[in-house]
Structure formats: C-alpha cells, structure tokens
Coordinates of C-alpha atoms in Angstrom, one line a residue:
X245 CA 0.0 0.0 0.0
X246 CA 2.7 2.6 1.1
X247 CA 4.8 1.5 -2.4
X248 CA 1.5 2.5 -4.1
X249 CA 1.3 5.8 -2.7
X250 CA 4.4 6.7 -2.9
X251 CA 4.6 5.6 -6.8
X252 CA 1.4 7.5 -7.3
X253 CA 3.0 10.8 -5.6
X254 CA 6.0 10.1 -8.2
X255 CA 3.7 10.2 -11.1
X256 CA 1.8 13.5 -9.9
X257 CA 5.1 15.4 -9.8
X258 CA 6.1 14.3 -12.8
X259 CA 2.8 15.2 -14.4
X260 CA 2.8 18.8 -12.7
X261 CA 6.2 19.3 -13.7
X262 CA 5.0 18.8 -17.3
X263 CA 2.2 20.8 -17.1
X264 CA 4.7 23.9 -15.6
X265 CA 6.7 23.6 -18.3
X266 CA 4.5 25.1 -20.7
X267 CA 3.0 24.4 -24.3
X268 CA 0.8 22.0 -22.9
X269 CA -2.8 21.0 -24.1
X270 CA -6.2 19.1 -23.2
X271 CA -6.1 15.3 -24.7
X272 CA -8.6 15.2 -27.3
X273 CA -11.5 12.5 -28.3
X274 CA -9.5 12.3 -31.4
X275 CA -6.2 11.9 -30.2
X276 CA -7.3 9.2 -27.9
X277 CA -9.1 7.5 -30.4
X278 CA -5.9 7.5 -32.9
X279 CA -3.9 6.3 -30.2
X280 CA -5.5 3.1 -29.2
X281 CA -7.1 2.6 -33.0
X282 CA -5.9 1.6 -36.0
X283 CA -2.4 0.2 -37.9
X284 CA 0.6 -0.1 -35.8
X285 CA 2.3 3.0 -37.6
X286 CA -0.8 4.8 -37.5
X287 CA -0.7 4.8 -33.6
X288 CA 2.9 5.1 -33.4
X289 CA 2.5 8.4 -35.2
X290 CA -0.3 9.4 -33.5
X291 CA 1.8 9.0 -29.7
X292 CA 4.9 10.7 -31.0
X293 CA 2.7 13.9 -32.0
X294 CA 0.9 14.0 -28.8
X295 CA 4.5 14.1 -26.5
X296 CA 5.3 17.7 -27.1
X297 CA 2.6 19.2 -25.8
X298 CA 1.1 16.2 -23.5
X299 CA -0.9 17.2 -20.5
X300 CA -2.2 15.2 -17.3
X301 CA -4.9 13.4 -19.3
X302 CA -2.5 12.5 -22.2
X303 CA 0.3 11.4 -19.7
X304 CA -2.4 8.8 -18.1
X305 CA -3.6 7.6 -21.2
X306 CA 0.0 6.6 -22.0
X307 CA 0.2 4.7 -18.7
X308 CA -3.0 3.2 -19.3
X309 CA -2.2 2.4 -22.7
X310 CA 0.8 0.7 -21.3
X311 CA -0.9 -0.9 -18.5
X312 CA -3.5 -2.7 -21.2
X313 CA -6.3 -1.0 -19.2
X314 CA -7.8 0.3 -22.3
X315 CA -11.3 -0.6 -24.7
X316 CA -12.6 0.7 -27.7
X317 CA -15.7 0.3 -29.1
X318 CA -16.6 1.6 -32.5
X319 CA -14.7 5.3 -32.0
X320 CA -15.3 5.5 -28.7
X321 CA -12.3 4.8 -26.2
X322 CA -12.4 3.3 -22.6
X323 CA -9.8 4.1 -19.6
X324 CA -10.5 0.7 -17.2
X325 CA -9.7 1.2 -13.3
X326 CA -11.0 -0.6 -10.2
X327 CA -13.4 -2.3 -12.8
X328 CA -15.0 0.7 -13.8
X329 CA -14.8 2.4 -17.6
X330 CA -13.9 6.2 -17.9
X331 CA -13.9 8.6 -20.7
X332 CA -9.5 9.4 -20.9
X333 CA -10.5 13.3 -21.8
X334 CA -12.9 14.4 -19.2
X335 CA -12.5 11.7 -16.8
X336 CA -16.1 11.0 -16.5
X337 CA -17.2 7.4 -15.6
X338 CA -18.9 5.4 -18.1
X339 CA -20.6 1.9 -18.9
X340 CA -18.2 -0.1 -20.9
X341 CA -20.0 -2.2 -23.7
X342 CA -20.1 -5.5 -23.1
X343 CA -18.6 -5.7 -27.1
X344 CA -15.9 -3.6 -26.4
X345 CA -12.9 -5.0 -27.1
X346 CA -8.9 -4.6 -25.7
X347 CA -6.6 -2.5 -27.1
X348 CA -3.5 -5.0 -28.1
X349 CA -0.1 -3.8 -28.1
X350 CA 2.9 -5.2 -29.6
X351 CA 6.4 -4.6 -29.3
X352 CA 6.8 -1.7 -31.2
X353 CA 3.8 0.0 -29.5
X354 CA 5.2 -0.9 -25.9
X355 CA 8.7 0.4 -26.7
X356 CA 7.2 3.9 -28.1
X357 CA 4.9 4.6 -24.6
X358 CA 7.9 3.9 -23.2
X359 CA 9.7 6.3 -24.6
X360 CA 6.7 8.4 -24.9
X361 CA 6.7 8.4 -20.9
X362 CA 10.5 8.9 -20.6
X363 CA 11.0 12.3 -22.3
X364 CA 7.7 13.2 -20.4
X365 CA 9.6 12.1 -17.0
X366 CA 12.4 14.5 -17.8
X367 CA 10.9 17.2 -16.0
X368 CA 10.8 14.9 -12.7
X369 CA 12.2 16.7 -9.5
X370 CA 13.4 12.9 -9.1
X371 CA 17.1 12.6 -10.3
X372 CA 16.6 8.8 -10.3
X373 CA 13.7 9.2 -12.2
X374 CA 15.2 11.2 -14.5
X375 CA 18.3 9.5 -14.7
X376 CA 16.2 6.4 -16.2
X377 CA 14.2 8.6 -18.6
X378 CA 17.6 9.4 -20.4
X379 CA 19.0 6.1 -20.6
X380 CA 15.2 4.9 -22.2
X381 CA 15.4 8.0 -24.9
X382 CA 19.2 7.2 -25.5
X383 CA 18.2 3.6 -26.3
X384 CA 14.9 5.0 -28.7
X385 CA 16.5 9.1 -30.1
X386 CA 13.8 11.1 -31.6
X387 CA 13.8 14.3 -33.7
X388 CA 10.1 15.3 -32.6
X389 CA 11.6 15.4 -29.2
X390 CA 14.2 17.8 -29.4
X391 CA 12.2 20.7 -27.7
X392 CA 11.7 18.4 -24.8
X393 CA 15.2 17.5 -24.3
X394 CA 16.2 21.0 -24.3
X395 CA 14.0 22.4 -22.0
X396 CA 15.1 19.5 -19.7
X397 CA 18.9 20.5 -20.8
X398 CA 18.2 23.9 -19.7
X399 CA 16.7 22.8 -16.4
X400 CA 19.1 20.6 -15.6
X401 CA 22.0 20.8 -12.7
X402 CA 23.2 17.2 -11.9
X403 CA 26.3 17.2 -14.1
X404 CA 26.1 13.3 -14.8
X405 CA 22.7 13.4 -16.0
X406 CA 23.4 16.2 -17.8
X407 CA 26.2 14.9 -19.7
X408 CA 23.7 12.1 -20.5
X409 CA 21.1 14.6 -21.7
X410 CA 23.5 16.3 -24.5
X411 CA 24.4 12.8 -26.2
X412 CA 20.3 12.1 -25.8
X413 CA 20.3 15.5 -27.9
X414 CA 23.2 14.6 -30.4
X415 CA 21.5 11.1 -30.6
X416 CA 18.0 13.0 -31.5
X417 CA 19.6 14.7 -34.6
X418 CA 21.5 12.1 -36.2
X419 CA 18.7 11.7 -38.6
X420 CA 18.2 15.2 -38.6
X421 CA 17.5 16.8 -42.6
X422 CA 20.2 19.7 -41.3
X423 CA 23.8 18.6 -42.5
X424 CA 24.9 21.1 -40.0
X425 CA 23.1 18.9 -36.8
X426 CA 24.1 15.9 -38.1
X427 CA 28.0 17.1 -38.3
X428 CA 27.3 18.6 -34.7
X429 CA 25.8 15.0 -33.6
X430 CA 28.6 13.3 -34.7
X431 CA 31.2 15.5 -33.1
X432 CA 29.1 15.2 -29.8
X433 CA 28.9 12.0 -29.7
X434 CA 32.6 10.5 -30.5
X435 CA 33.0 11.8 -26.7
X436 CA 31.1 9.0 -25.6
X437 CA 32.6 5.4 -24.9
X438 CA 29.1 3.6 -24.9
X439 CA 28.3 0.6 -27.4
X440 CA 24.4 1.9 -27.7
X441 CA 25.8 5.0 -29.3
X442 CA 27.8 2.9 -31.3
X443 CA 25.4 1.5 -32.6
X444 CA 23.4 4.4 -33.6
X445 CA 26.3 6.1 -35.6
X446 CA 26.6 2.8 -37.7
X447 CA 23.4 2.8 -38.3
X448 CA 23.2 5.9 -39.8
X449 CA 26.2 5.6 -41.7
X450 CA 24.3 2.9 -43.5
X451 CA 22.0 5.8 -44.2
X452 CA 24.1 8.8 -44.8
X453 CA 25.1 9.8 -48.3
X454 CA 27.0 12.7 -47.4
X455 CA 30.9 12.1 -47.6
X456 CA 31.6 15.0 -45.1
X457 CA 28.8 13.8 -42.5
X458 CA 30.4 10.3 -43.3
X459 CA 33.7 10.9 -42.8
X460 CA 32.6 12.6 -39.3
X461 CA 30.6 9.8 -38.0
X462 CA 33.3 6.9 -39.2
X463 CA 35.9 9.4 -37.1
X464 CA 33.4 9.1 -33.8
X465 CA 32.7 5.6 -34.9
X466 CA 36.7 5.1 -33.9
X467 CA 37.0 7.4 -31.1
X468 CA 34.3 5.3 -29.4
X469 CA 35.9 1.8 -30.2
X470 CA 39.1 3.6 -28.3
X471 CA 37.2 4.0 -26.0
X472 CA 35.5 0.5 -25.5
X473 CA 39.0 -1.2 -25.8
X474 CA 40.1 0.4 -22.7
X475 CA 36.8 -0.3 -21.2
X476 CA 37.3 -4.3 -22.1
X477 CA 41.0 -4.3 -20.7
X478 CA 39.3 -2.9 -17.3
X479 CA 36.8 -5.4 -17.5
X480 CA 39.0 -8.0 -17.9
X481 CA 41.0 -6.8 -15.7
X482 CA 38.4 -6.2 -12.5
X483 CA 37.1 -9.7 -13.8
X484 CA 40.4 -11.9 -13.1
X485 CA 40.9 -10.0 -10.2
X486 CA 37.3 -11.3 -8.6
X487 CA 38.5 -14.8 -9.8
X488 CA 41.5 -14.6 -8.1
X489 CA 40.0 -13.2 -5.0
X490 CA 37.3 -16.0 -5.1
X491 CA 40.8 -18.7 -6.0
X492 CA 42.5 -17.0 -3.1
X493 CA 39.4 -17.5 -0.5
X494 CA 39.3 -21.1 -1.7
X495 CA 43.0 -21.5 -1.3
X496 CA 43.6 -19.9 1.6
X497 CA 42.7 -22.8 3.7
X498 CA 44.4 -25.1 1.9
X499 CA 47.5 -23.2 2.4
X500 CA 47.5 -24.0 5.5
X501 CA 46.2 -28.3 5.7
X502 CA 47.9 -28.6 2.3
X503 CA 51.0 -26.4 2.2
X504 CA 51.8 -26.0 5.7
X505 CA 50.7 -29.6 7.1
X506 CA 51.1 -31.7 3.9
X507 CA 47.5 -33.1 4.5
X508 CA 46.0 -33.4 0.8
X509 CA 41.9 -32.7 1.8
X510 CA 39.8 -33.9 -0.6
X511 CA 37.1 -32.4 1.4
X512 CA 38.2 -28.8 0.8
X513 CA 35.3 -28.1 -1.2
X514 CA 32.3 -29.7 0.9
X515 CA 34.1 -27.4 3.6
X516 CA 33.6 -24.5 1.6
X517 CA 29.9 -25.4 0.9
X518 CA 29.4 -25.6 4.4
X519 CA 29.9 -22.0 4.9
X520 CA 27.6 -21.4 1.9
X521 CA 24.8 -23.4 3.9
X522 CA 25.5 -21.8 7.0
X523 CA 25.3 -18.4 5.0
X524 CA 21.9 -19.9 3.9
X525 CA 20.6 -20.7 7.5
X526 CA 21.0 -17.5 9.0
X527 CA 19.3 -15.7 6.2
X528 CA 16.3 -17.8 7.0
X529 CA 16.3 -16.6 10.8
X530 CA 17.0 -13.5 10.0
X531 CA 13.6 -13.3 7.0
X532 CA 11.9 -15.7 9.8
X533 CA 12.2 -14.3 13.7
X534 CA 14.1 -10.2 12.8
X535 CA 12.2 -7.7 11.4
X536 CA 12.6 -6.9 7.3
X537 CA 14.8 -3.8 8.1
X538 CA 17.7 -6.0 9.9
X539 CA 18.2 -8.1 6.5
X540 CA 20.5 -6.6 5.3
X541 CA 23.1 -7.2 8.2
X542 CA 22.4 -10.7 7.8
X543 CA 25.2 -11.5 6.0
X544 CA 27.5 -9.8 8.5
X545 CA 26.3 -12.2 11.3
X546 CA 26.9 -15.1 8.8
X547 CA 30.6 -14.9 8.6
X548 CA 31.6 -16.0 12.1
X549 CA 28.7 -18.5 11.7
X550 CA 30.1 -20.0 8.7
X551 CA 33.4 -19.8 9.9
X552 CA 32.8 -21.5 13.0
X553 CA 30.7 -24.3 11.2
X554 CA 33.3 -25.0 8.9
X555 CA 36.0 -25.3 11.4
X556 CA 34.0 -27.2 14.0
X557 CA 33.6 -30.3 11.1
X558 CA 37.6 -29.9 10.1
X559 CA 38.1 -30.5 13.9
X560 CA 35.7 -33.3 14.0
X561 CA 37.5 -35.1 10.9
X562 CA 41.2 -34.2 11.7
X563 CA 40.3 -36.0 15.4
X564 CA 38.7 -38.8 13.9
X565 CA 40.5 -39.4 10.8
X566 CA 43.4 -37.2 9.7
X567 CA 45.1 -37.6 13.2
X568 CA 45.6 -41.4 12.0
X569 CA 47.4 -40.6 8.4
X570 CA 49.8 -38.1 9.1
X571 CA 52.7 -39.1 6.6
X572 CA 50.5 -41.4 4.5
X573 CA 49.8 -39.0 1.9
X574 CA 47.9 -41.6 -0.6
X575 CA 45.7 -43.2 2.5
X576 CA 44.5 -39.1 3.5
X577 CA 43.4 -38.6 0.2
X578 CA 41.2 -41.7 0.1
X579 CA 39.8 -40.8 3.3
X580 CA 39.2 -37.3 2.8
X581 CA 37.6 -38.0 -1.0
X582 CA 35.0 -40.4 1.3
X583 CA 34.4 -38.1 3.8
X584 CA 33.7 -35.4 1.1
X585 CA 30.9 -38.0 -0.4
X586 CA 29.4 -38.5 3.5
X587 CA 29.2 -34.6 3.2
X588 CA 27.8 -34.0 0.2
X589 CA 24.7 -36.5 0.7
X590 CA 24.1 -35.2 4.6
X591 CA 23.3 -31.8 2.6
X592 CA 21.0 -33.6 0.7
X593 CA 19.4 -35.3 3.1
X594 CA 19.1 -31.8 5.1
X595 CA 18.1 -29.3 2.8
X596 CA 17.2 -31.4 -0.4
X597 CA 19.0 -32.1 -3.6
X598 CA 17.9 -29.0 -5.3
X599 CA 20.4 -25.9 -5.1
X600 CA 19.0 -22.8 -2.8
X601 CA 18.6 -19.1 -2.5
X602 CA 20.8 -16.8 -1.1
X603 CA 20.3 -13.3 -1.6
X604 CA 22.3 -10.2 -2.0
X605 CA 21.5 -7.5 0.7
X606 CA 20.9 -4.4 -0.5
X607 CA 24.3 -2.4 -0.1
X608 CA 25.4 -5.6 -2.1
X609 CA 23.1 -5.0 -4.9
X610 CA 23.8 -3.0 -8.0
X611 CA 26.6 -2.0 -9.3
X612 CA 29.6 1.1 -9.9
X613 CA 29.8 2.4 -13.8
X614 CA 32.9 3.7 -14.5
X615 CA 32.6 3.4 -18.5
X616 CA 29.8 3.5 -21.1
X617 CA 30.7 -1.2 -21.3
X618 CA 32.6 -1.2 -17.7
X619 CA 30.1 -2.1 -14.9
X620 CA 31.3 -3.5 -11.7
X621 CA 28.4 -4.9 -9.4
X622 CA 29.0 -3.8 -5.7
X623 CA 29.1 -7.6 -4.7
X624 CA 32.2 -8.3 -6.6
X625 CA 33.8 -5.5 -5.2
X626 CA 32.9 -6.4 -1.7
X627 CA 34.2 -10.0 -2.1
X628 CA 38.0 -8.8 -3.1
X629 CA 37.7 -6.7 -0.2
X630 CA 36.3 -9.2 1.9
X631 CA 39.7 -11.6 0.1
X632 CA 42.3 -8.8 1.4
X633 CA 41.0 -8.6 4.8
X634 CA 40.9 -12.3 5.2
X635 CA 44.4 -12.5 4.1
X636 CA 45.6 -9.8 6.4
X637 CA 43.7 -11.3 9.0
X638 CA 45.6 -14.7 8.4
X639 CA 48.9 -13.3 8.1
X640 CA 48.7 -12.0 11.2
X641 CA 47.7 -15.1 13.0
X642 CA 50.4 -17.0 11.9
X643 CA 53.0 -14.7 11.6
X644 CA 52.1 -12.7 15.0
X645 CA 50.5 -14.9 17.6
X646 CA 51.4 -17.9 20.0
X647 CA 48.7 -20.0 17.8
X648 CA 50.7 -19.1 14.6
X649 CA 54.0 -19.2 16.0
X650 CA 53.2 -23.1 17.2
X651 CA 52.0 -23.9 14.2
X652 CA 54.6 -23.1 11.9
X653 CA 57.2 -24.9 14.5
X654 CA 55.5 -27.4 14.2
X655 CA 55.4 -28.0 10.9
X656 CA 59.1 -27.4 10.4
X657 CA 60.6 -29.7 13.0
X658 CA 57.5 -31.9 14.9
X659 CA 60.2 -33.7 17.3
X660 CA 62.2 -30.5 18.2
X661 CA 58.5 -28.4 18.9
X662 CA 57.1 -31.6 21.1
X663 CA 60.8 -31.8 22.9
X664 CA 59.9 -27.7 23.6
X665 CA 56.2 -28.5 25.3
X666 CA 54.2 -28.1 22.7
X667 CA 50.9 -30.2 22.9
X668 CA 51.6 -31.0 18.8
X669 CA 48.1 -33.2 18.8
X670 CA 46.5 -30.3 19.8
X671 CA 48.0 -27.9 17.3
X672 CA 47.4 -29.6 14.5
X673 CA 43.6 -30.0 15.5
X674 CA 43.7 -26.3 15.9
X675 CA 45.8 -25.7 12.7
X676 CA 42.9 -28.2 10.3
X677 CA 40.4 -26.2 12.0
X678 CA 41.5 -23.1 10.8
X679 CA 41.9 -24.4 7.7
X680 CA 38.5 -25.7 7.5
X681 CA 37.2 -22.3 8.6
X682 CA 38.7 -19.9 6.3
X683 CA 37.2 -22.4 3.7
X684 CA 34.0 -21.8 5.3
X685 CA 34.3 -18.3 4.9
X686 CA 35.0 -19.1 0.9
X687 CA 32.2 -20.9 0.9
X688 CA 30.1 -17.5 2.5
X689 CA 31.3 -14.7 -0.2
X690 CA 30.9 -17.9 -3.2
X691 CA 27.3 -17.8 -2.0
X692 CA 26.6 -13.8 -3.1
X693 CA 27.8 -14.5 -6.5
X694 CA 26.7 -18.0 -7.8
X695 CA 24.0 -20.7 -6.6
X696 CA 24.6 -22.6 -3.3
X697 CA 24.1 -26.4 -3.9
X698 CA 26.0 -30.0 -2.8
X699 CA 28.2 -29.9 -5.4
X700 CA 28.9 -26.1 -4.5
X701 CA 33.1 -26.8 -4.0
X702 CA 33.4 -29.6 -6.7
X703 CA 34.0 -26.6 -9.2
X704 CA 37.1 -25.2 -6.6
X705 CA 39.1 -27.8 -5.6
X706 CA 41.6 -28.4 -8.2
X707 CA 42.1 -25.2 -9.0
X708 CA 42.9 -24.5 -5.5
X709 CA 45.5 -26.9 -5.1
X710 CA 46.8 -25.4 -8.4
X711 CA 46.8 -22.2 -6.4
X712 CA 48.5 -23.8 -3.7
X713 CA 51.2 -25.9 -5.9
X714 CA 52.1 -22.9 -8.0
X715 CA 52.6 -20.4 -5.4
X716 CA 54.6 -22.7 -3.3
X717 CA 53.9 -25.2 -0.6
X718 CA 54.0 -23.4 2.6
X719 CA 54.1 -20.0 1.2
X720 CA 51.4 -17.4 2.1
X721 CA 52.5 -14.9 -0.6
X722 CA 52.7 -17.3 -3.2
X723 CA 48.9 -18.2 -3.2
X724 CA 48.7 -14.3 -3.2
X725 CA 50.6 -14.3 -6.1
X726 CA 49.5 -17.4 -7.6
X727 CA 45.6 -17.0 -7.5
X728 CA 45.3 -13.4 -9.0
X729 CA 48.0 -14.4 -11.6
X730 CA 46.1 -16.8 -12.9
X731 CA 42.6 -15.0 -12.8
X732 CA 43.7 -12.5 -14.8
X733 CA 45.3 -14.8 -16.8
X734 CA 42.7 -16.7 -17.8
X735 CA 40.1 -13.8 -18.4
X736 CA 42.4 -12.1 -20.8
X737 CA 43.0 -15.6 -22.7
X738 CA 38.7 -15.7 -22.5
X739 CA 38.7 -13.0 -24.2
X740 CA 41.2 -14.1 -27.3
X741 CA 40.1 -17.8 -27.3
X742 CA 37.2 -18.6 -25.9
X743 CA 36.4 -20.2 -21.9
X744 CA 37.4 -24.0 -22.9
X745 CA 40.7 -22.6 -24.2
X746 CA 41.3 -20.5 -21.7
X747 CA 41.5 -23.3 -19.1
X748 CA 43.6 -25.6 -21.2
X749 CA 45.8 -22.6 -21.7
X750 CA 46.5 -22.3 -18.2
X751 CA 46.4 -26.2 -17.0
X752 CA 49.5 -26.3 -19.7
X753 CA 51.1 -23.1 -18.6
X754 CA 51.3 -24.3 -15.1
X755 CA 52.7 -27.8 -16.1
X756 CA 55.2 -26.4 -17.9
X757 CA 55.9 -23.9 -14.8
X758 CA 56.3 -26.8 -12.4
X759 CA 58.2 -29.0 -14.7
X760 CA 60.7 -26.2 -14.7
X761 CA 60.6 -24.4 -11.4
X762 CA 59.0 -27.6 -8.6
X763 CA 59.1 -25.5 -5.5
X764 CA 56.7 -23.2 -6.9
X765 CA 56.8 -19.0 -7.4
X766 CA 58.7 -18.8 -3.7
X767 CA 60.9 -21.8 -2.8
X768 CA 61.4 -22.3 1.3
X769 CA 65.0 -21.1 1.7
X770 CA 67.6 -21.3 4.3
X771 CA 67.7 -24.2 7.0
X772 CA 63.4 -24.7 6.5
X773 CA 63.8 -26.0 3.6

C-alpha cells in the first residue's frame, strides 16, 4: 500500500512538472481515439505527436495504454480502473460495452509509450527518475523530441545526468534533414565510450550519403571503439581480479592443511559449501524471527557462523581421521575424497537435492559504472575486499600470535616443537580447523555470486591446489601471487580464445611452470627448507 502511494505521488510530480513547463494541451477524443485505434504505424504516429505538448490526461492515457487497461468500441475509447470504464479526456465514468474490445499492443507500440513516458519524466524533481528517462530516450533518439530534451537540458544541474542529456540531444539529430546537426551529432557523440551510441552512428552511416557527415561519423565511430577497448581491458582486468580473490578465498585454507601440514583434503570443497549453507541458514532466521529492516546485516552475522561451522567439522575429521594418516599421503586422500561423499549426501538429506537461494543484501546489490561497457556490481567488489581482509587477517595469525607461532614450529621440526612442550596433537587440530574455517568463509562470499548447492566446492578444488602448488607449498605470498596471476590470466585468454581454451591454456602453462621451477613461485629457503 505505502509503495503504491508513494509511486502515485512520483507520477503526480512528474505530471505537474510537465504541465509547468508550458505548451501544454487538453487530450482530445480524437487523439485518444488514434492512439489506441488503427495500424501499428498509425498509432505510433499518433503517440509521437501527442509528447510535445502532453498534459495530465494525455500522460495517463499513455500509462494506461501501457498498463493494457484500455477498450474501444466503434470510435469511442475506454480508460478501465478498479473495474469501472472512464472517458481518458474528461474523466467522467462510463458503462463499458459488453462488445468492447482490448486495445492490443505489440512490441513496437510498448517500446514507443515507453519512450513516450520517458521524455515526459524528464521534468521529474526525481534525479533517479530522470536519470532512467535518459537512458530509455538514449536507447529509442527522436527528432520530434528535441524541444523536450532541451528544455530538460536547460533545467538541468546534476552534471552526470546532464552529460547524458547532450548525447540524448546529439542522438536526437542524427537523422536530422540539417547537414549542419548531423556534423554537430557526430562530433558530440565521438565523446562518448558507450556501445548503444555505437550502434546508432553505424546505423546511420548505413543511411548517410554525405561524404563529409560520413567521414565525421566513421571518425566518432573510432574514437568510441578507443574508448570500449580500454573499457574491455578494465573489464577484464576487474574480472580476473574477482576470480582470483574467489581462487585466493578457496586457497587460503588449503595453504594452510595442504602447504603447511602436507595433508591433501579432498574435502576442501564440501568445507567450503558448508559456509555457503550456514550463510543460507542465517538468512532464513534473520527473514523468519528479525524484522525486514535488519536483512541486510544478515550477511555480516553469517561470517563468524560459517566460519565456525566450517571449522568445527575440520576439527571433527582431523580427530577422527586425519590424526591417523599423518605421513601417509595416498591413505588421507582416500579418506578425505569419502568423507567429502558423507558430506555432500548429509546436505542432501538436510536441505534437499535441489540448489538454494541466497540473496544479496541491498548495499550488495547494483553495481559502480565507470565506462559506457565497464560495470562492476557492488558484490564483486565487496568479495576482493572481503579476500584482502581475510588475508591480512591470516597473516597475522600465523606470523604474530602464539597459535601461529606453534603452528609453523611445528610444521618445520614436529620432534624438536614436542621436545619444547608443545601439545603437537592439539595444534594440529587447531591448525585443520583453521583451515577448515577460512574455507567456510569461501564458501560465504561464493554464496553472493553464484548458486549454493551440494556440489557447490566440486568446481574449486583443483584449482585450489593449483593455487597452492604454483605459489609454493608453505608460502602465504605465493597463493597471493598465484591466485590473482592466474585469474587475470585466464580472463584475458577468455577473451582471445574462448572459456574451454582458456583453461587448457593455463592447466598447460602451469605444467610447464612446475616442470621447470617444482618448489613453486617462492621456494622455502635457508635451514626450512
């Protein structure tokens, strides 16, 4: 009810903000009834003229019109709400005939009202509303709506918007009978880096028989493809760098049971998709026992949750199973690839074979545009964030705490650190159990960008011992390395070959990297190794 109101207090500002704007007048019997009557191009024609000087009436015909709340019978035209017919010029109810019939629109019609609406919104005080009406007329130019667009030009003050609103009026007089407007279009619009403008110079170069207006538009026809290279480079670049982030969440973990405890964990992955489920479960108390304002911290209270469920289970298996096959390399993998089966169907049986929903919360949804083609969605960005802070986070525990400082004497020289006190049974529990957890916390950001399922980590595990292997077993800054290496990598190679390719193209690269350098990007030096 509230959404209602509010949407109809949008529309009555817009529609006063037309009205001040001048050169408006009253909808007519004939306008409405060449609007919602006749040929396709007829009615097309018949919108277009109406826009300039639409008032109220005409403004809620169009949403009407839109809305397929309209009837006709004969020449006579019927505005339906709440059940009831109205006459769309004077407003007055009426008795619809029962041989009346609807006013079909196809795709053509639909995209004009929408347009129709747009340049009609850009009087709106709302600067999101307004914002949207630009992109809709960019996507649909118009000559007949020039004096529109600059009275809205004139009016406007946000600089983005108005930015937007000049190409919107270059894009209006491409097709323009002036030789002069079209050369001024072209010039306008070679500023701009976005593939919809692109678009609309090429097409009227396939129209344009002037060789001067040519030669302009094939000029801004390059200065835009300029423009969109740099814009795929930072694509591809922002795109391997959320790969690697997601490789270096999934990694992380194994960095530590893997590299630093030489415990090959099949299981990695069913770890990870426990986080993802645990991300899953406290979104359902939070929709089912908090109120719908709390949502979006949801996630926030998820991360220790997952954490902690993931590392409770590594605990669990490292005291029940691992503890038994330290040094038996072979036997840990066999274990570890059953126990990641035991996993995979306990999900099942819990929450069903089907995958689930997870949603974004809002300061996650949406996304940053930096280009006319470079987008990057706000939960992407959050996740490499999320990556560094983890890593920092990790770096510190075992390079500046008691925990961290066991651990890694430990690993180095087991006989020496139990000879010292150390309680090495416990350490290692506590050391797979980190390991565990981190790849719960993988499992948590995987669940914002991709479908949360029992075969959630199957698609992580080899390339996070390939993360692990080619940084270099033990070394924290070599899975740094490592992971966002190859996500860039392999979104560049995308690009050139195609995905398939791309990963064969880096499964050999990295062959050939370990046949030639073993130890990995950093080698253990000095009396570790």
């Amino acid at each position: 009810m509230l959404r209602r109101t509010i949407e109809a207090a949008r529309r009555a500002a817009v529609l006063a903000a037309v009205l001040l704007a001048g050169a408006a007048h009253a909808l007519t019997p004939a306008e409405a009834t060449a609007m919602a009557t006749g040929d396709t191009d007829e009615r097309v024609a018949a919108i277009n003229r109406a826009v300039p000087g639409a008032d109220a009436r005409t403004m809620a015909f169009f949403q009407a019109l839109a809305d397929d709340a309209v009837k006709t019978s004969g020449s006579r035209v019927y505005v339906l709400r709440d059940d009831k017919g109205y006459d769309p010029v004077t407003g007055a109810e009426l008795k619809v005939p029962e041989d009346a019939e609807d006013v079909v629109n196809n795709n053509l019609l639909r995209s004009t009202l929408d347009t129709a609406m747009a340049a009609l919104q850009l009087a709106s005080p709302d600067d999101k509303v307004r914002a949207g009406a630009v992109q809709v007329l960019l996507n649909e130019p118009d000559e007949s709506r020039l004096p529109l667009v600059e009275k809205a030009l004139a009016a406007e003050r946000v600089p983005a918007i108005r930015a937007r609103l000049e190409r919107v009026r270059a894009a209006s007089m491409l097709d323009s009978a002036d030789r002069a407007h079209r050369l001024e279009a072209a010039a306008t619009l070679a500023d701009s880096g976005s593939p919809e403008v692109k678009l609309l110079l090429n097409e009227r170069l396939a129209k344009e028989e002037d060789a001067g207006v040519k030669a302009a538009l094939l000029a801004a026809v390059r200065s835009i493809d300029g423009r969109l290279v740099w814009g795929d480079r930072i694509n591809a670049i922002f795109s391997g760098l959320s790969l690697g982030s997601v490789l270096l969440l999934a990694a992380l973990g194994l960095a530590i049971t893997y590299g630093l405890m030489g415990v090959i964990n099949m299981a990695h992955g069913e770890l990870m998709m426990i986080g993802a489920y645990a991300t899953y479960v406290v979104q359902g108390l939070f929709q089912r026992y908090l109120p719908e304002s709390w949502f979006g911290g949801y996630l926030v209270a998820a991360i220790p949750v997952a954490f902690l469920a993931s590392a409770l289970v590594g605990a669990v298996i490292e005291r029940g199973v691992i503890r038994f096959l330290y040094g038996r390399p072979l036997e840990t993998l066999l274990a570890t690839w059953g126990i990641s089966l035991m996993l995979q169907q306990g999900v099942r049986t819990l929450f069903g074979a089907q995958n689930v929903g997870v949603e974004n919360p809002s300061w996650m949804s949406g996304g940053f545009t930096m280009l006319g083609n470079v987008a990057l969605p706000w939960n992407r960005i959050c996740i490499i964030v999320f990556a560094g802070l983890v890593l920092l986070a990790m770096a510190w525990l075992i390079g500046r705490t008691r925990l961290g400082l066991f651990v890694r004497g430990v690993t180095q020289n087991r006989p020496i650190a139990s000879c010292m006190g150390v309680n090495t049974a416990r350490v290692d529990t506590y050391a797979f159990a980190l390991g565990s957890g981190i790849a719960g916390l993988a499992g948590c950001a995987l669940s914002q960008i991709g479908n949360v399922g029992p075969d959630l980590g199957q698609g992580y595990i080899v390339d996070s011992f390939m993360v692990v292997v080619l940084g270099g077993v033990g070394q924290l800054a070599g899975t740094v390395y490592a992971a966002m290496g190859l996500g860039i990598l392999n979104k560049f190679l995308e690009g050139w070959t195609g995905a398939v390719l791309a990963k064969i193209a880096v499964l050999v690269f990295i062959i050939i990297f370990i046949q030639k350098r073993p130890q990995g990007i950093f080698a253990v030096k000095g009396r570790e190794a």
